[in-house]
Every structure is written in C-alpha cells, then in structure tokens.
Amino acid sequence: MAGILVVAENYEGRLRSATFHAVQAALDYAKVKGESDVFALVLGTDASKLARELALYPLAEVFCLEQPEIAHYTAEAYSEAISKFLESRPFDALIGASSTFVKDLFPRLAERLGGGMVNEVLEILAPDRFKRPMFAGSVIATVRLEGDPKLITIRPTAFDTAPKAQEGAKVTPVGPFAISLPFTAEFVQFEEVKSERPKLTEAKRVVSGGRGLKSAEGFHSTIEPLADTLGAAIGASRAAVDSGFCPNDYQVGQTGKVVAPDLYVAVGISGAIQHLAGMKDSKVIVAVNKDEEAPIFEIADYGLVADLFKAVPEMIGELKKVKSA
Amino acid sequence: MKLLVVAKRVPDPEAKIRVKPDGNSIVTEQLKFVINPFDEIAVEEALRIKEKLGGEVVVLSVGPAEAAEQVRTALAMGADRGVLIKADGVCADPGIIARALAEVAKQEGFDVLLMGKQAVDTDYGQTCGMLAQILGVPYAAFACKVEVEGESKRLAVVREVDGGLETKLIGMPCIVTADLRLNEPRYASLPGIMKAKKKEIRQVSLEELGVGVTPKLRVESLEEPPKRQGGRKVGSVEELVRALHDEAKVI
C-alpha cells in the first residue's frame, strides 16, 4: 500500500493556508496518477489539534506526530522523524507547499529517503512530469523526475485551496520514534515579525515599494499609510530590500515570496524580471512610477506616471473619499 | 578554520533570457556569466570568517571549463585556491552536483561549507540539503547572520524564515546557505585580481570523483511563459482610483 502524503506546515501552532493549496495539488496529483486517496502528516507541538482541523478536508487519513525531539522544527530532526514514520508506512509521493519550511526540509529528506525532488511545481502533467519556472520565471521548464519516493513542492498560487469534505477523515497518532542526531542541530528561538497587517502570501491586497522610495524613511512613511488605507499587506522589490529599506521577509519575487492577490500596487518599482515572477499572477496590477519606460508598465493593468511622493498621499485621500461614499 | 565555499557559474540575472527555437536550451550567445549572486554573498561571508579567525578559503564550482572564470573571480575577492569540478554537458541535476561537492568536501575536509540559498538559473535550491545529508552534517539555510563560536566549534545562525527570524545552533562541520541580507560582497581589487592569476585551481572530473551522471531530475523542454497583457496608463490619481472602483471593482 502506498499513496500520496501531504506534509502540513505547523506554523506556531496553526496550519499555514499554503497547506490547503498543497492538499489541492495532492488531489490533482492523485487524479493524474489514477488514485483516489490522499493522506496528510502534521508534526510538532499541537500536531493532534491541527490534524483534527486538517481532517475536515478531503483526505483519507491524517497522521500526527508529537514528541519532545520535534517540538520545534529543525530539518535534521524532522527528516529523521518522517523517515522513521515512512519505514512503517511508505508513500509514493510527498507533497508540500513552497515555503521556507518545506524548502528547507524537503532536499534533506529526499536524500535521506533515497528519492528524488522537484520544486516550485506550477502544473502536474503526469506522475513524473511537471512544469516549473526557471531563470526567475523567464522560462517555464517541463521536467521529468525519477526516484522513489518523489518529493514535490508546489507553488501555492498555482493551485486553489482544497474544498472542505463532506465527511471528516480519520486522525491517527503515530510514533514516538527514536530520533538521535550525531551532531548539534538545535532550534534556539523564533522572533516573529508582529504585524496587524495581513500576511503577505495570504493577503487579498498588497502594496509593494521599490528603490523609488529612496530610503527606509521614504518606504515607511509612504507605503505604510497606503497599505493601511487599503487593508493591504506590505511587499517590496529586491532592490528595496538590498538597499536596506525594509526586511527581506517583505521581498516579492523569484527569490522571495510569490503572491497573487486581487490587487497589487507597485510603487516605485521598475519591474525587474525576478520581481515580475513573484506577482504577475495578481488579478489587478497598479503601477506608480515616474519613469514612463519602466518595464512594470508593460504588465500593469493601470499605470500612473507620476512622482510617487505626491501621488501616494493623493491616492490615500481619494481612497478615503471612495470608502466614505 | 577550513572554509569551503561554492561559486556556481550562472547567466547574469539582469540579462534577458530567451529560449532557443528548438525548446531545448537557452540562447547563450552574447550572454554574460557571473557567480550566482547568493554564492557571491557566501564567498564574502567565508572571507570575513577567515579574516576574523584565520584559516583557508577554498572555492568549489561544478560546471563547464568556463566556470574557471567564476572561480578566478572568487580568488580575486580573496579566496586562497580553487577546485573546478568539470561537468561539461551534464545537466544541472542537484543530486549529481551534491554528490560531486560531497566527494571534494571529503577530500578537503572542512569546518564550515558555505553556498547560496539557491542558484538563480535553475532555481532548484536543493543542493545544500542533499549535500548535508550525504555528508551527515547539520545545516542552516537562508542565513542573514552567522556567529562563529570558535571554542565550542559551533555556529549560531539567524535564518530568514516566513514570518520572522529563527536562530539555529549547529555544530561543525556544517553547512550554511546565504540569503540576501547576510552581507554586501566586496569587489575584487586590482592587486587581488593580479594575485588571483597565480593562485591554484585544481581540476577534477565527475569520473575521477566516482560520481555517476544519471540524473533523477531532467529538463525535457523549455518555453517562454505566456506574457501578461498590460492595460493602460491613467492620467491622474483620481482617474486611477475611479477605475479601480468602477471598472476593476477591487476597492
């Protein structure tokens, strides 16, 4: 007996929404493979609670594993734990959503299991054939993956969220397993960037700033009020991160986060290929830039050639008028 | 401290990449090649650790003969010597690259091996985790800060993860992958470039390393993505907000 296993992401005691996109990708994969059952695995603190939540989705069975050695995530301990679980219950494919958690875990796990791995899948063509971006999204490659099991990370924006199921799935606690590492690999602390704003990868609206903001002060005093007015998450171009205007966690692009909100407002962003790769699937794109030749205008639905330091405050005023009307 | 650092040869990330009409490869004529930007940050970090604690920095690169240029650039930045693992014509399978690097890492021995979090050509980001597992060592990916605890032979690494910053403690020998904000790489100085000409670059083949060349991950074909259709320019902020409200209906 084999099957398809979704590796859920336990983020500080809650399931990341990307996990539900991974469930949908796994359902798609099962269909292509001619199978019906998809399983899931949740690990870490509160795994059993999260497993019950995940069991509301169309899964055959949800496994959960809680033990002190994996209370906090490390790639090393998680790889051992998952490998031990798979010894008793093998799967043909493991699927996870591309997040720093899965990007970190899957390569080590793939090698530990002697399998193969493909990342950032946009489309499942066959059980061993996929479409994925390369060269910062300038190229879409069709790739073939050999190896057993197959470890697959999917781009969350390329798959819908799985719908909830009629009937709840069975929840099965597994383990504990013997996990011993011959070296030091310890979680020390996690410092969450606290924000009242929606999460970048989950937001319906995103306001992003680029090099045109000129300074960290320019970034904050311009982008934040606009994001607040729109109830939007804040993003940034790599150039803005590089210039130290904002944290790397804000970065939208091939080497940062990939987003596809209903509304994406690019302020002072020229539109380098690697940035476009991270936001071009947004439903509506607005660009504000004083350079009318900026490549961002080629893909923006609405482009405004203007000095952003004048245009953005004006925009906030207009938006407030619309809101109160 | 024995430091190994990986410098992959990739097309200039600023360059426009085009697919050849046959869909098998990209157009490389006129294309400038550079060190993978994340690897360049790793090189800088290795040099800074050496400057603080002493030791040796050895640059590794898996690629065609031309990748010697990128090794030479890292030597000009200040690395001591290089190893070029020739893998001409072999596709960039992360499993093969990890095995090749593992063999050289075993020959050389190391305290810390550094590399970029991903290469900007294939965007796989798999090599580090695979290499760490093959070598049986811990790693810390997406580093934005590395503190070397020399006495206890440990590294405290701050990692850029979704939602914040995570600190991980790893014992040497270990692997670290560099994220964007770890440091600002230096430019090679003229004396550095002159000195680099005399530095040793050892060349080995996959065959000599005993690494098989059957990839698990194979690129079958390449295509350019569908272009997103642009819309229109608006004349004023007022017009923009009205269009977003009345037409696009997103506010």
Coordinates of C-alpha atoms in Angstrom, one line a residue:
Chain A
M1 CA 0.0 0.0 0.0
A2 CA 1.4 3.4 -1.0
G3 CA -0.3 6.7 -1.7
I4 CA 0.3 10.4 -1.6
L5 CA 1.2 12.3 1.6
V6 CA 0.8 16.0 2.2
V7 CA 3.3 17.3 4.7
A8 CA 1.4 20.0 6.5
E9 CA 3.1 23.1 7.8
N10 CA 2.7 23.7 11.5
Y11 CA 3.4 27.4 12.0
E12 CA 3.4 28.4 15.7
G13 CA 0.5 26.1 16.4
R14 CA -1.6 26.8 13.4
L15 CA -1.8 25.5 9.9
R16 CA -0.5 27.8 7.2
S17 CA -3.0 28.4 4.4
A18 CA -0.4 27.2 1.9
T19 CA -1.0 23.7 3.3
F20 CA -4.6 23.7 1.9
H21 CA -3.2 24.6 -1.6
A22 CA -0.8 21.6 -1.2
V23 CA -3.9 19.4 -0.4
Q24 CA -5.5 20.5 -3.6
A25 CA -2.2 19.8 -5.5
A26 CA -2.1 16.4 -3.9
L27 CA -5.7 15.7 -5.0
D28 CA -4.7 16.8 -8.6
Y29 CA -1.7 14.5 -8.4
A30 CA -3.8 11.6 -7.3
K31 CA -6.2 12.2 -10.2
V32 CA -3.3 12.2 -12.7
K33 CA -1.9 9.0 -11.1
G34 CA -5.3 7.3 -11.1
E35 CA -5.5 7.0 -7.4
S36 CA -8.2 8.3 -5.0
D37 CA -6.7 8.6 -1.6
V38 CA -4.6 11.4 -0.3
F39 CA -3.1 11.4 3.2
A40 CA -1.6 14.1 5.4
L41 CA 1.0 14.3 8.1
V42 CA 1.3 17.0 10.8
L43 CA 4.3 17.2 13.1
G44 CA 5.3 19.2 16.2
T45 CA 3.6 20.8 19.1
D46 CA -0.2 20.7 18.9
A47 CA 0.0 18.3 15.9
S48 CA -3.1 16.4 17.1
K49 CA -5.1 19.5 17.3
L50 CA -4.0 20.6 13.8
A51 CA -4.7 17.1 12.5
R52 CA -8.3 17.3 13.5
E53 CA -8.6 20.6 11.7
L54 CA -6.9 19.2 8.6
A55 CA -9.3 16.1 8.8
L56 CA -12.1 18.4 7.6
Y57 CA -10.6 18.3 4.1
P58 CA -10.9 15.5 1.5
L59 CA -8.2 13.3 3.0
A60 CA -8.3 9.5 3.6
E61 CA -6.4 9.7 6.9
V62 CA -4.4 12.3 8.8
F63 CA -1.4 11.2 10.8
C64 CA 0.0 13.3 13.6
L65 CA 3.3 13.0 15.5
E66 CA 4.1 14.9 18.7
Q67 CA 7.3 14.2 20.7
P68 CA 9.8 16.4 22.5
E69 CA 12.6 16.0 19.9
I70 CA 10.4 17.7 17.3
A71 CA 8.6 20.3 19.5
H72 CA 10.4 22.9 17.4
Y73 CA 11.3 22.4 13.8
T74 CA 14.8 21.6 12.5
A75 CA 15.4 20.0 9.1
E76 CA 17.6 17.3 10.8
A77 CA 15.1 16.1 13.4
Y78 CA 12.1 16.3 11.1
S79 CA 13.9 14.4 8.4
E80 CA 14.6 11.6 10.9
A81 CA 11.1 11.6 12.3
I82 CA 9.4 11.5 8.8
S83 CA 11.8 8.8 7.6
K84 CA 11.1 6.6 10.6
F85 CA 7.3 7.1 10.0
L86 CA 7.7 6.1 6.3
E87 CA 9.6 2.9 7.3
S88 CA 6.3 1.6 8.6
R89 CA 4.0 3.4 6.2
P90 CA 5.6 4.1 2.8
F91 CA 4.2 6.6 0.3
D92 CA 4.9 7.1 -3.5
A93 CA 4.9 10.9 -3.2
L94 CA 5.3 13.6 -0.6
I95 CA 3.8 17.0 -1.4
G96 CA 4.3 20.3 0.4
A97 CA 3.7 23.9 -0.4
S98 CA 6.8 26.0 -1.2
S99 CA 7.5 27.9 2.0
T100 CA 10.8 28.4 3.8
F101 CA 9.8 25.3 5.9
V102 CA 9.3 22.9 3.0
K103 CA 12.2 24.4 1.0
D104 CA 14.5 23.7 4.0
L105 CA 13.1 20.3 4.8
F106 CA 12.5 18.5 1.5
P107 CA 16.0 18.4 0.0
R108 CA 17.5 16.8 3.1
L109 CA 14.5 14.4 3.4
A110 CA 14.7 13.5 -0.3
E111 CA 18.3 12.4 0.1
R112 CA 17.6 10.7 3.4
L113 CA 14.8 8.6 1.7
G114 CA 16.9 8.0 -1.4
G115 CA 14.1 9.6 -3.5
G116 CA 14.0 12.5 -6.0
M117 CA 12.8 16.0 -5.7
V118 CA 11.2 18.7 -7.8
N119 CA 10.4 22.2 -6.5
E120 CA 8.0 25.1 -7.3
V121 CA 5.7 23.0 -9.4
L122 CA 3.1 25.0 -11.4
E123 CA 1.4 22.2 -13.2
I124 CA 1.3 18.4 -12.8
L125 CA 1.4 16.8 -16.3
A126 CA 1.9 13.2 -15.3
P127 CA 3.1 11.4 -12.1
D128 CA 6.7 12.1 -13.2
R129 CA 6.3 15.2 -15.4
F130 CA 5.8 18.7 -14.2
K131 CA 6.0 22.3 -15.3
R132 CA 8.1 24.7 -13.1
P133 CA 9.7 28.1 -13.6
M134 CA 13.5 28.6 -14.2
F135 CA 15.6 31.7 -14.6
A136 CA 13.5 33.8 -12.3
G137 CA 10.3 32.9 -14.2
S138 CA 11.7 33.9 -17.6
V139 CA 11.4 30.3 -18.7
I140 CA 8.9 27.5 -17.9
A141 CA 10.6 24.1 -18.0
T142 CA 8.9 20.7 -18.4
V143 CA 10.9 18.4 -16.2
R144 CA 10.9 14.6 -15.6
L145 CA 11.5 13.3 -12.1
E146 CA 12.7 9.8 -11.3
G147 CA 13.2 8.3 -7.9
D148 CA 11.1 6.8 -5.2
P149 CA 9.6 8.4 -3.3
K150 CA 9.0 11.6 -5.2
L151 CA 9.2 14.8 -3.1
I152 CA 7.2 17.6 -4.7
T153 CA 6.9 21.2 -3.6
I154 CA 4.2 23.2 -5.3
R155 CA 3.8 27.0 -5.8
P156 CA 0.7 27.8 -3.7
T157 CA -0.6 30.5 -6.1
A158 CA -0.7 27.9 -8.9
F159 CA -3.2 25.7 -7.1
D160 CA -6.6 26.5 -5.5
T161 CA -7.4 25.9 -1.8
A162 CA -8.9 22.4 -1.4
P163 CA -12.6 22.5 -0.6
K164 CA -13.8 21.0 2.8
A165 CA -15.0 17.4 2.7
Q166 CA -18.5 16.1 3.5
E167 CA -17.1 13.6 6.0
G168 CA -14.2 14.0 8.4
A169 CA -11.0 12.0 7.8
K170 CA -9.7 9.6 10.4
V171 CA -6.9 11.0 12.6
T172 CA -4.2 8.6 13.6
P173 CA -1.4 9.5 16.1
V174 CA 1.9 7.9 15.2
G175 CA 5.2 7.4 17.0
P176 CA 7.0 8.3 19.1
F177 CA 10.1 7.3 17.1
A178 CA 13.7 7.0 18.2
I179 CA 15.4 10.2 16.9
S180 CA 19.0 10.7 17.7
L181 CA 21.4 13.0 15.8
P182 CA 25.1 12.5 15.8
F183 CA 25.7 16.3 15.8
T184 CA 24.4 19.6 17.2
A185 CA 21.4 21.0 15.3
E186 CA 19.2 22.9 17.7
F187 CA 16.4 25.4 17.4
V188 CA 17.2 28.4 19.6
Q189 CA 14.4 30.9 19.1
F190 CA 11.9 32.3 16.7
E191 CA 11.4 36.0 16.6
E192 CA 8.1 36.7 14.8
V193 CA 7.7 39.9 12.9
K194 CA 4.5 41.0 14.6
S195 CA 2.1 42.9 12.4
E196 CA -1.5 43.9 12.5
R197 CA -1.5 43.7 8.7
P198 CA -2.5 40.6 6.7
K199 CA 0.3 38.1 5.8
L200 CA 1.9 38.9 2.5
T201 CA 1.3 35.4 1.0
E202 CA -2.3 35.3 2.2
A203 CA -3.5 38.9 1.6
K204 CA -6.1 40.0 -0.9
R205 CA -4.4 43.3 -1.4
V206 CA -0.6 44.0 -1.5
V207 CA 1.2 47.3 -1.7
S208 CA 4.8 47.0 -2.6
G209 CA 7.6 49.5 -2.6
G210 CA 10.8 49.7 -4.6
R211 CA 14.0 51.6 -5.0
G212 CA 12.0 54.7 -6.0
L213 CA 11.1 55.2 -2.3
K214 CA 14.8 56.3 -1.9
S215 CA 15.2 55.5 1.8
A216 CA 13.9 53.4 4.7
E217 CA 12.1 56.5 5.9
G218 CA 10.6 57.1 2.5
F219 CA 9.5 53.5 2.4
H220 CA 7.7 53.5 5.7
S221 CA 6.2 57.0 5.5
T222 CA 4.8 56.3 2.0
I223 CA 4.0 52.6 1.8
E224 CA 2.6 52.0 5.3
P225 CA -0.3 54.6 5.2
L226 CA -1.3 53.4 1.7
A227 CA -1.3 49.8 2.9
D228 CA -3.3 50.8 6.0
T229 CA -5.9 52.6 3.9
L230 CA -6.3 49.6 1.6
G231 CA -6.1 47.0 4.4
A232 CA -3.2 45.5 2.4
A233 CA -0.1 43.6 3.2
I234 CA 3.3 45.2 2.5
G235 CA 5.7 43.9 0.0
A236 CA 8.9 45.1 -1.6
S237 CA 11.2 44.6 -4.5
R238 CA 14.6 43.0 -4.1
A239 CA 16.2 46.4 -4.8
A240 CA 14.3 47.9 -1.8
V241 CA 15.5 45.0 0.4
D242 CA 19.0 45.3 -0.9
S243 CA 19.1 49.0 -0.2
G244 CA 18.0 48.2 3.4
F245 CA 14.6 50.0 3.2
C246 CA 12.8 47.0 4.7
P247 CA 13.2 43.4 5.9
N248 CA 13.8 40.6 3.5
D249 CA 10.6 39.0 4.7
Y250 CA 8.8 41.6 2.5
Q251 CA 10.5 40.6 -0.7
V252 CA 8.3 39.6 -3.6
G253 CA 9.9 37.8 -6.4
Q254 CA 11.5 34.6 -7.5
T255 CA 14.0 34.7 -4.6
G256 CA 11.4 36.0 -2.2
K257 CA 7.7 35.3 -1.9
V258 CA 5.3 34.6 -4.8
V259 CA 1.9 36.4 -4.4
A260 CA -1.3 36.6 -6.4
P261 CA -3.6 39.0 -4.6
D262 CA -6.8 40.6 -6.1
L263 CA -5.0 43.9 -6.1
Y264 CA -1.2 44.5 -6.3
V265 CA 0.0 48.1 -6.1
A266 CA 3.7 48.5 -7.2
V267 CA 5.1 51.9 -6.0
G268 CA 8.5 53.0 -7.3
I269 CA 9.2 49.5 -8.7
S270 CA 10.8 49.4 -12.1
G271 CA 9.8 45.8 -12.7
A272 CA 12.9 43.6 -12.9
I273 CA 12.2 40.1 -14.3
Q274 CA 12.7 38.5 -10.9
H275 CA 10.1 40.8 -9.3
L276 CA 7.6 40.2 -12.0
A277 CA 8.0 36.4 -11.5
G278 CA 6.6 36.9 -7.9
M279 CA 3.5 39.0 -8.7
K280 CA 2.4 38.7 -12.3
D281 CA -0.4 36.4 -11.5
S282 CA -2.2 39.1 -9.4
K283 CA -5.7 39.8 -10.7
V284 CA -5.3 43.6 -11.0
I285 CA -1.9 45.3 -11.1
V286 CA -1.4 49.0 -10.5
A287 CA 2.0 50.7 -11.1
V288 CA 3.1 54.1 -9.9
N289 CA 6.4 55.2 -11.3
K290 CA 7.9 58.4 -12.6
D291 CA 9.8 56.6 -15.4
E292 CA 7.3 56.0 -18.1
E293 CA 9.7 53.5 -19.7
A294 CA 9.7 51.3 -16.6
P295 CA 9.0 47.6 -17.6
I296 CA 6.4 47.4 -14.9
F297 CA 4.0 49.4 -17.1
E298 CA 4.1 46.6 -19.7
I299 CA 2.2 44.3 -17.4
A300 CA 0.3 46.7 -15.2
D301 CA -3.5 47.0 -15.7
Y302 CA -3.4 50.6 -14.6
G303 CA -0.2 52.6 -14.9
L304 CA 0.3 56.1 -13.5
V305 CA 3.4 58.0 -14.5
A306 CA 3.9 60.3 -11.5
D307 CA 6.1 61.4 -8.6
L308 CA 5.2 58.8 -6.0
F309 CA 5.8 61.1 -3.1
K310 CA 3.0 63.3 -4.4
A311 CA 0.8 60.6 -6.0
V312 CA 0.6 58.2 -3.0
P313 CA -0.7 60.8 -0.4
E314 CA -3.2 62.0 -3.0
M315 CA -4.2 58.4 -3.6
I316 CA -4.8 57.9 0.1
G317 CA -7.1 60.9 0.1
E318 CA -9.1 59.6 -3.0
L319 CA -9.4 56.1 -1.5
K320 CA -10.8 57.6 1.7
K321 CA -13.4 59.5 -0.3
V322 CA -14.4 56.3 -2.1
K323 CA -14.6 54.4 1.2
S324 CA -16.8 57.0 2.8
A325 CA -19.0 57.5 -0.2
Chain B
M1 CA 39.2 27.3 10.2
K2 CA 38.9 25.4 6.9
L3 CA 36.2 27.1 4.9
L4 CA 34.8 25.7 1.6
V5 CA 32.6 27.9 -0.5
V6 CA 30.6 27.1 -3.6
A7 CA 30.5 29.5 -6.6
K8 CA 28.3 28.4 -9.4
R9 CA 28.5 29.9 -12.9
V10 CA 25.1 31.4 -13.9
P11 CA 23.9 33.8 -16.6
D12 CA 23.8 37.4 -15.4
P13 CA 20.5 37.7 -13.5
E14 CA 19.9 41.1 -15.1
A15 CA 20.1 39.6 -18.6
K16 CA 17.0 38.8 -20.7
I17 CA 16.8 35.0 -21.0
R18 CA 15.5 33.6 -24.3
V19 CA 14.6 30.1 -25.2
K20 CA 16.1 28.7 -28.5
P21 CA 13.5 27.8 -31.1
D22 CA 14.1 24.1 -30.6
G23 CA 13.0 24.5 -26.9
N24 CA 16.0 22.5 -25.6
S25 CA 18.2 25.3 -24.2
I26 CA 18.6 29.0 -23.8
V27 CA 20.3 31.4 -26.1
T28 CA 23.8 31.8 -24.6
E29 CA 25.4 34.0 -27.4
Q30 CA 26.1 37.5 -26.0
L31 CA 25.1 36.3 -22.6
K32 CA 27.4 37.4 -19.7
F33 CA 28.1 34.9 -16.9
V34 CA 28.7 35.7 -13.3
I35 CA 29.0 34.0 -9.9
N36 CA 25.5 33.1 -8.7
P37 CA 24.6 36.2 -6.6
F38 CA 23.7 34.2 -3.5
D39 CA 27.0 32.3 -3.8
E40 CA 28.9 35.6 -4.1
I41 CA 27.4 36.5 -0.7
A42 CA 28.6 33.1 0.6
V43 CA 32.1 33.9 -0.7
E44 CA 32.1 37.2 1.1
E45 CA 31.0 35.6 4.4
A46 CA 33.7 32.9 4.1
L47 CA 36.3 35.7 3.6
R48 CA 35.0 37.6 6.7
I49 CA 35.2 34.5 8.9
K50 CA 38.8 33.9 7.7
E51 CA 39.7 37.5 8.3
K52 CA 38.5 37.2 11.9
L53 CA 39.6 33.7 12.8
G54 CA 42.3 32.8 10.3
G55 CA 42.4 29.7 8.1
E56 CA 41.9 28.9 4.5
V57 CA 39.1 29.5 1.9
V58 CA 38.7 27.1 -0.9
V59 CA 36.3 27.8 -3.7
L60 CA 34.4 24.9 -5.4
S61 CA 32.5 25.1 -8.6
V62 CA 30.7 22.4 -10.6
G63 CA 30.3 23.3 -14.2
P64 CA 31.9 23.7 -17.7
A65 CA 35.6 24.6 -18.2
E66 CA 34.5 28.2 -18.5
A67 CA 33.4 28.1 -14.8
A68 CA 37.1 28.7 -14.1
E69 CA 36.3 32.4 -14.7
Q70 CA 33.9 32.4 -11.7
V71 CA 36.4 30.5 -9.5
R72 CA 39.0 33.1 -10.5
T73 CA 36.7 35.9 -9.6
A74 CA 36.3 34.4 -6.1
L75 CA 40.1 34.1 -5.8
A76 CA 40.4 37.7 -6.8
M77 CA 38.0 38.6 -3.9
G78 CA 40.5 36.9 -1.6
A79 CA 39.9 33.1 -1.6
D80 CA 43.1 31.0 -1.4
R81 CA 42.6 28.4 -4.0
G82 CA 40.0 26.7 -6.2
V83 CA 38.7 23.3 -7.2
L84 CA 36.8 23.1 -10.5
I85 CA 34.7 20.0 -10.9
K86 CA 34.2 19.7 -14.6
A87 CA 30.7 18.6 -15.6
D88 CA 30.5 19.7 -19.2
G89 CA 27.3 18.8 -20.9
V90 CA 25.8 17.2 -17.8
C91 CA 22.6 18.9 -16.9
A92 CA 22.3 20.6 -13.6
D93 CA 20.8 17.8 -11.5
P94 CA 21.0 18.8 -7.9
G95 CA 21.7 15.2 -6.8
I96 CA 24.7 14.9 -9.1
I97 CA 26.1 18.4 -8.0
A98 CA 25.6 17.5 -4.4
R99 CA 27.5 14.2 -4.8
A100 CA 30.3 15.9 -6.6
L101 CA 30.6 18.5 -4.0
A102 CA 30.4 15.9 -1.2
E103 CA 33.4 14.0 -2.7
V104 CA 35.6 17.1 -2.9
A105 CA 34.4 18.2 0.6
K106 CA 35.5 14.8 1.9
Q107 CA 38.9 15.0 0.2
E108 CA 39.5 18.6 1.5
G109 CA 37.9 18.3 4.9
F110 CA 36.2 21.4 6.3
D111 CA 34.8 23.2 9.3
V112 CA 32.2 25.3 7.5
L113 CA 30.9 25.0 3.9
L114 CA 29.0 28.0 2.6
M115 CA 26.9 28.4 -0.5
G116 CA 24.0 30.5 -1.8
K117 CA 20.4 29.5 -0.8
Q118 CA 19.6 28.8 -4.5
A119 CA 21.2 29.3 -7.9
V120 CA 19.4 31.9 -10.0
D121 CA 19.4 29.8 -13.2
T122 CA 17.7 26.6 -12.3
D123 CA 16.1 27.9 -9.0
Y124 CA 16.2 24.4 -7.5
G125 CA 17.6 25.2 -4.1
Q126 CA 18.1 21.5 -3.4
T127 CA 21.9 21.1 -3.4
C128 CA 22.6 22.2 0.2
G129 CA 20.1 19.9 1.9
M130 CA 21.1 17.0 -0.2
L131 CA 24.8 17.7 0.4
A132 CA 24.3 18.0 4.2
Q133 CA 22.5 14.6 4.3
I134 CA 25.2 12.9 2.1
L135 CA 27.9 14.2 4.4
G136 CA 25.9 13.6 7.6
V137 CA 26.3 17.2 8.8
P138 CA 23.9 19.8 10.1
Y139 CA 23.0 22.9 8.1
A140 CA 21.3 26.3 8.4
A141 CA 19.6 27.6 5.3
F142 CA 18.7 31.3 4.5
A143 CA 21.3 32.8 6.8
C144 CA 21.2 36.6 7.4
K145 CA 23.7 36.5 10.3
V146 CA 26.4 34.0 11.2
E147 CA 28.2 34.0 14.5
V148 CA 31.1 31.6 14.9
E149 CA 31.7 30.2 18.4
G150 CA 35.2 29.1 17.8
E151 CA 35.9 27.4 21.0
S152 CA 32.8 25.2 21.1
K153 CA 33.1 24.7 17.3
R154 CA 29.5 25.8 16.8
L155 CA 27.7 28.4 14.7
A156 CA 24.7 30.4 15.8
V157 CA 22.9 31.2 12.6
V158 CA 20.0 33.6 12.2
R159 CA 17.7 32.4 9.4
E160 CA 15.2 34.4 7.3
V161 CA 12.1 32.2 7.6
D162 CA 8.5 33.0 6.7
G163 CA 7.0 35.3 9.4
G164 CA 10.3 36.2 11.1
L165 CA 13.8 35.3 12.1
E166 CA 14.8 31.9 13.5
T167 CA 18.1 31.2 15.3
K168 CA 19.6 27.8 14.9
L169 CA 22.7 26.4 16.6
I170 CA 24.8 23.9 14.5
G171 CA 28.0 22.1 15.3
M172 CA 30.9 22.0 13.0
P173 CA 31.5 20.6 10.4
C174 CA 28.3 22.2 9.0
I175 CA 26.8 23.9 6.0
V176 CA 25.3 27.4 5.8
T177 CA 23.4 28.9 2.9
A178 CA 23.4 32.6 2.4
D179 CA 20.3 34.8 2.0
L180 CA 20.3 38.3 0.6
R181 CA 21.0 40.3 3.7
L182 CA 23.9 38.3 5.1
N183 CA 26.4 40.9 3.8
E184 CA 27.4 43.1 0.9
P185 CA 30.0 41.3 -1.2
R186 CA 33.2 43.2 -1.9
Y187 CA 34.6 44.0 -5.3
A188 CA 37.8 42.4 -6.3
S189 CA 40.7 44.9 -6.0
L190 CA 43.3 45.3 -8.7
P191 CA 46.1 43.7 -6.6
G192 CA 43.5 40.9 -5.8
I193 CA 43.0 40.3 -9.5
M194 CA 46.8 40.2 -10.1
K195 CA 47.3 37.8 -7.2
A196 CA 44.4 35.5 -8.3
K197 CA 46.3 34.8 -11.5
K198 CA 48.9 32.9 -9.6
K199 CA 46.5 31.0 -7.3
E200 CA 45.9 27.3 -7.9
I201 CA 42.8 25.9 -9.5
R202 CA 42.7 22.1 -9.3
Q203 CA 40.6 20.5 -12.0
V204 CA 38.8 17.2 -11.4
S205 CA 36.1 15.3 -13.4
L206 CA 33.0 13.6 -12.2
E207 CA 34.5 10.4 -13.3
E208 CA 37.6 10.9 -11.2
L209 CA 35.4 11.6 -8.3
G210 CA 33.4 8.4 -9.0
V211 CA 30.2 10.3 -9.3
G212 CA 27.6 8.8 -11.7
V213 CA 26.0 11.1 -14.2
T214 CA 22.4 9.7 -14.4
P215 CA 20.1 12.5 -13.3
K216 CA 16.9 12.0 -11.3
L217 CA 15.7 15.4 -12.4
R218 CA 15.9 16.1 -16.1
V219 CA 14.8 19.1 -18.1
E220 CA 12.8 17.9 -21.1
S221 CA 11.9 21.2 -22.7
L222 CA 11.8 24.9 -22.2
E223 CA 9.3 27.5 -23.2
E224 CA 8.7 31.2 -22.6
P225 CA 5.8 31.9 -20.3
P226 CA 2.7 33.5 -21.7
K227 CA 3.1 37.2 -21.5
R228 CA 0.7 39.1 -19.2
Q229 CA -1.3 41.6 -21.2
G230 CA -0.7 45.2 -19.9
G231 CA -3.6 47.6 -19.5
R232 CA -3.5 51.3 -19.9
K233 CA -2.0 54.4 -18.5
V234 CA -4.2 56.7 -16.5
G235 CA -3.8 60.4 -16.4
S236 CA -4.4 61.2 -12.7
V237 CA -4.7 59.7 -9.3
E238 CA -8.4 60.5 -9.3
E239 CA -8.8 58.6 -12.6
L240 CA -6.9 55.7 -11.2
V241 CA -9.0 55.3 -8.1
R242 CA -12.2 55.7 -10.1
A243 CA -11.0 52.9 -12.5
L244 CA -10.2 50.6 -9.5
H245 CA -13.6 51.2 -8.1
D246 CA -15.9 51.3 -11.1
E247 CA -14.1 49.1 -13.6
A248 CA -11.8 46.7 -11.8
K249 CA -14.1 46.7 -8.8
V250 CA -11.2 45.8 -6.4
I251 CA -11.9 48.7 -4.0

